[in-house]
Amino acid sequence: MKSARKIGLFGFGTVGKGFYENLKKHPHLPVSIEKVCVKRLDLPRIGHELYFTDNPDELLSDPELDIIIELIDDAEAAKYYVEQALLAGKDVISANKKMIGESLQDVDNWHQSFGSHFLYEAAVGGGIPIVHSVDGFFRDQEVKEIRGILNGSSNYILTQMQRNNWAFEKALSEAQAKGFAERNPVLDVSGIDASYKLSILAYHAFGEISSIKSFEIESIEGVTKEVIKRAKAKGRKVKLVATLKKTGHEIVCSVKPENISPNDELYSVDFENNAVSVETLISGRHVFVGKGAGALPTGSAVLEDLKRLLDGYSYQVSKRVKTVA
């Protein structure tokens, strides 16, 4: 019988706690969280007996820890922790879409250079298993288009504006109060957050690295009550839609508000839900819908990555990766 693998966890915020709660429901898994690195040791942490430290080296230099799970919001620090862990031969799981989206060339080098595994399902779509699906099931089917709602915060805001005739500012405040939007919501409402996720999907769908600088990105801040009213008058809804297409040798990516009709698969996807539509040459269109934010949905994606690690799974991204300006 194999001995239990030992986990070092970076971060114990919303996602970290969600992962921990999900893991407790699976006592059969041969793993244990040995150490948790947090910014502040003075915060009360009730309901568990985990070991906490504010020293990252306690995790990175511990030879007994063979899995590192990174669930922090600091992209620069996250990149350092992930790279150092991989260099030390540890398997790594991350949920940091900003770090991954901005560092895809490094991510590709990690996949090709290290014998250990690096998985990040939770970085895209919360609880929707879209990275695993695009990288695995759709790998040999020739993806034609990926289109979806990839940011639960902006979708929640637009839903409240649509249903309750709220102004943007009121809907944003409500999203922040419910924990769907950050105190600084710029990445969410600007479309940048969805762009990071779209670039990750482009990498797995086509084996190409696309800079979000080449994306067409438009904020939802310009969506006023009048814009919503005009859309409703036509029986339509305004959604922040992320689109990825490959035409010939060109990859086209955009994230922008669109007026969508009732026969669109994204029309009924409201509040903090995400949806991803994948169209392939062989099996046609597939639509995934699920919670795009929240402790338990995102934590469940981290848990699924952990299960895959235990089975020895690694991504199958093409080794012939091209960089697209």
JSON list of C-alpha atoms in Angstrom, two decimals, residues 93-172:
[
{"chain": "A", "resi": 93, "resn": "ILE", "atom": "CA", "xyz": [-1.81, 22.60, -8.39]},
{"chain": "A", "resi": 94, "resn": "SER", "atom": "CA", "xyz": [-2.76, 26.26, -8.88]},
{"chain": "A", "resi": 95, "resn": "ALA", "atom": "CA", "xyz": [-5.94, 28.31, -9.28]},
{"chain": "A", "resi": 96, "resn": "ASN", "atom": "CA", "xyz": [-4.18, 31.56, -10.24]},
{"chain": "A", "resi": 97, "resn": "LYS", "atom": "CA", "xyz": [-5.48, 32.51, -13.69]},
{"chain": "A", "resi": 98, "resn": "LYS", "atom": "CA", "xyz": [-3.63, 35.85, -13.71]},
{"chain": "A", "resi": 99, "resn": "MET", "atom": "CA", "xyz": [-0.29, 34.20, -13.04]},
{"chain": "A", "resi": 100, "resn": "ILE", "atom": "CA", "xyz": [-0.88, 31.45, -15.58]},
{"chain": "A", "resi": 101, "resn": "GLY", "atom": "CA", "xyz": [-2.41, 33.73, -18.22]},
{"chain": "A", "resi": 102, "resn": "GLU", "atom": "CA", "xyz": [0.47, 36.18, -18.00]},
{"chain": "A", "resi": 103, "resn": "SER", "atom": "CA", "xyz": [3.14, 33.47, -17.93]},
{"chain": "A", "resi": 104, "resn": "LEU", "atom": "CA", "xyz": [2.04, 30.92, -20.52]},
{"chain": "A", "resi": 105, "resn": "GLN", "atom": "CA", "xyz": [5.50, 30.72, -22.08]},
{"chain": "A", "resi": 106, "resn": "ASP", "atom": "CA", "xyz": [6.93, 29.85, -18.66]},
{"chain": "A", "resi": 107, "resn": "VAL", "atom": "CA", "xyz": [4.06, 27.45, -18.03]},
{"chain": "A", "resi": 108, "resn": "ASP", "atom": "CA", "xyz": [4.81, 25.68, -21.29]},
{"chain": "A", "resi": 109, "resn": "ASN", "atom": "CA", "xyz": [8.50, 25.47, -20.34]},
{"chain": "A", "resi": 110, "resn": "TRP", "atom": "CA", "xyz": [7.50, 23.97, -16.98]},
{"chain": "A", "resi": 111, "resn": "HIS", "atom": "CA", "xyz": [5.35, 21.35, -18.69]},
{"chain": "A", "resi": 112, "resn": "GLN", "atom": "CA", "xyz": [8.22, 20.39, -20.99]},
{"chain": "A", "resi": 113, "resn": "SER", "atom": "CA", "xyz": [11.15, 20.70, -18.57]},
{"chain": "A", "resi": 114, "resn": "PHE", "atom": "CA", "xyz": [10.00, 19.18, -15.29]},
{"chain": "A", "resi": 115, "resn": "GLY", "atom": "CA", "xyz": [9.14, 15.60, -14.50]},
{"chain": "A", "resi": 116, "resn": "SER", "atom": "CA", "xyz": [6.63, 16.68, -11.89]},
{"chain": "A", "resi": 117, "resn": "HIS", "atom": "CA", "xyz": [3.07, 17.65, -12.78]},
{"chain": "A", "resi": 118, "resn": "PHE", "atom": "CA", "xyz": [1.41, 21.08, -12.88]},
{"chain": "A", "resi": 119, "resn": "LEU", "atom": "CA", "xyz": [-2.40, 21.27, -13.04]},
{"chain": "A", "resi": 120, "resn": "TYR", "atom": "CA", "xyz": [-4.75, 24.28, -12.87]},
{"chain": "A", "resi": 121, "resn": "GLU", "atom": "CA", "xyz": [-8.37, 23.35, -13.60]},
{"chain": "A", "resi": 122, "resn": "ALA", "atom": "CA", "xyz": [-9.64, 25.86, -11.01]},
{"chain": "A", "resi": 123, "resn": "ALA", "atom": "CA", "xyz": [-8.05, 28.75, -12.92]},
{"chain": "A", "resi": 124, "resn": "VAL", "atom": "CA", "xyz": [-10.79, 28.63, -15.58]},
{"chain": "A", "resi": 125, "resn": "GLY", "atom": "CA", "xyz": [-14.53, 28.40, -15.01]},
{"chain": "A", "resi": 126, "resn": "GLY", "atom": "CA", "xyz": [-14.65, 27.58, -11.30]},
{"chain": "A", "resi": 127, "resn": "GLY", "atom": "CA", "xyz": [-16.25, 24.16, -10.95]},
{"chain": "A", "resi": 128, "resn": "ILE", "atom": "CA", "xyz": [-16.57, 23.53, -14.72]},
{"chain": "A", "resi": 129, "resn": "PRO", "atom": "CA", "xyz": [-14.04, 20.88, -15.88]},
{"chain": "A", "resi": 130, "resn": "ILE", "atom": "CA", "xyz": [-13.21, 22.78, -19.04]},
{"chain": "A", "resi": 131, "resn": "VAL", "atom": "CA", "xyz": [-9.38, 22.72, -19.09]},
{"chain": "A", "resi": 132, "resn": "HIS", "atom": "CA", "xyz": [-9.37, 18.95, -18.60]},
{"chain": "A", "resi": 133, "resn": "SER", "atom": "CA", "xyz": [-12.01, 18.54, -21.32]},
{"chain": "A", "resi": 134, "resn": "VAL", "atom": "CA", "xyz": [-10.28, 20.74, -23.89]},
{"chain": "A", "resi": 135, "resn": "ASP", "atom": "CA", "xyz": [-6.87, 19.24, -23.17]},
{"chain": "A", "resi": 136, "resn": "GLY", "atom": "CA", "xyz": [-8.13, 15.66, -23.15]},
{"chain": "A", "resi": 137, "resn": "PHE", "atom": "CA", "xyz": [-11.50, 14.78, -24.68]},
{"chain": "A", "resi": 138, "resn": "PHE", "atom": "CA", "xyz": [-11.43, 17.44, -27.41]},
{"chain": "A", "resi": 139, "resn": "ARG", "atom": "CA", "xyz": [-7.72, 17.18, -28.12]},
{"chain": "A", "resi": 140, "resn": "ASP", "atom": "CA", "xyz": [-8.03, 15.17, -31.36]},
{"chain": "A", "resi": 141, "resn": "GLN", "atom": "CA", "xyz": [-11.35, 16.61, -32.52]},
{"chain": "A", "resi": 142, "resn": "GLU", "atom": "CA", "xyz": [-10.08, 19.91, -33.98]},
{"chain": "A", "resi": 143, "resn": "VAL", "atom": "CA", "xyz": [-11.64, 22.69, -31.96]},
{"chain": "A", "resi": 144, "resn": "LYS", "atom": "CA", "xyz": [-13.22, 25.33, -34.19]},
{"chain": "A", "resi": 145, "resn": "GLU", "atom": "CA", "xyz": [-14.52, 27.78, -31.61]},
{"chain": "A", "resi": 146, "resn": "ILE", "atom": "CA", "xyz": [-14.73, 28.30, -27.86]},
{"chain": "A", "resi": 147, "resn": "ARG", "atom": "CA", "xyz": [-17.28, 30.80, -26.66]},
{"chain": "A", "resi": 148, "resn": "GLY", "atom": "CA", "xyz": [-18.56, 31.49, -23.19]},
{"chain": "A", "resi": 149, "resn": "ILE", "atom": "CA", "xyz": [-19.22, 33.46, -20.05]},
{"chain": "A", "resi": 150, "resn": "LEU", "atom": "CA", "xyz": [-15.97, 33.21, -18.12]},
{"chain": "A", "resi": 151, "resn": "ASN", "atom": "CA", "xyz": [-16.40, 35.76, -15.36]},
{"chain": "A", "resi": 152, "resn": "GLY", "atom": "CA", "xyz": [-19.07, 35.17, -12.70]},
{"chain": "A", "resi": 153, "resn": "SER", "atom": "CA", "xyz": [-18.72, 38.66, -11.20]},
{"chain": "A", "resi": 154, "resn": "SER", "atom": "CA", "xyz": [-19.57, 40.53, -14.39]},
{"chain": "A", "resi": 155, "resn": "ASN", "atom": "CA", "xyz": [-22.33, 38.06, -15.19]},
{"chain": "A", "resi": 156, "resn": "TYR", "atom": "CA", "xyz": [-23.88, 38.63, -11.77]},
{"chain": "A", "resi": 157, "resn": "ILE", "atom": "CA", "xyz": [-23.75, 42.40, -12.26]},
{"chain": "A", "resi": 158, "resn": "LEU", "atom": "CA", "xyz": [-25.36, 42.26, -15.70]},
{"chain": "A", "resi": 159, "resn": "THR", "atom": "CA", "xyz": [-28.03, 39.84, -14.47]},
{"chain": "A", "resi": 160, "resn": "GLN", "atom": "CA", "xyz": [-29.10, 42.20, -11.68]},
{"chain": "A", "resi": 161, "resn": "MET", "atom": "CA", "xyz": [-29.14, 45.14, -14.06]},
{"chain": "A", "resi": 162, "resn": "GLN", "atom": "CA", "xyz": [-31.31, 43.11, -16.44]},
{"chain": "A", "resi": 163, "resn": "ARG", "atom": "CA", "xyz": [-33.74, 41.67, -13.87]},
{"chain": "A", "resi": 164, "resn": "ASN", "atom": "CA", "xyz": [-34.07, 44.51, -11.37]},
{"chain": "A", "resi": 165, "resn": "ASN", "atom": "CA", "xyz": [-33.25, 47.58, -13.46]},
{"chain": "A", "resi": 166, "resn": "TRP", "atom": "CA", "xyz": [-30.30, 48.37, -11.21]},
{"chain": "A", "resi": 167, "resn": "ALA", "atom": "CA", "xyz": [-27.56, 50.79, -12.13]},
{"chain": "A", "resi": 168, "resn": "PHE", "atom": "CA", "xyz": [-24.08, 49.35, -12.68]},
{"chain": "A", "resi": 169, "resn": "GLU", "atom": "CA", "xyz": [-22.78, 50.78, -9.40]},
{"chain": "A", "resi": 170, "resn": "LYS", "atom": "CA", "xyz": [-25.55, 49.19, -7.31]},
{"chain": "A", "resi": 171, "resn": "ALA", "atom": "CA", "xyz": [-25.14, 45.80, -8.99]},
{"chain": "A", "resi": 172, "resn": "LEU", "atom": "CA", "xyz": [-21.37, 45.94, -8.45]}
]
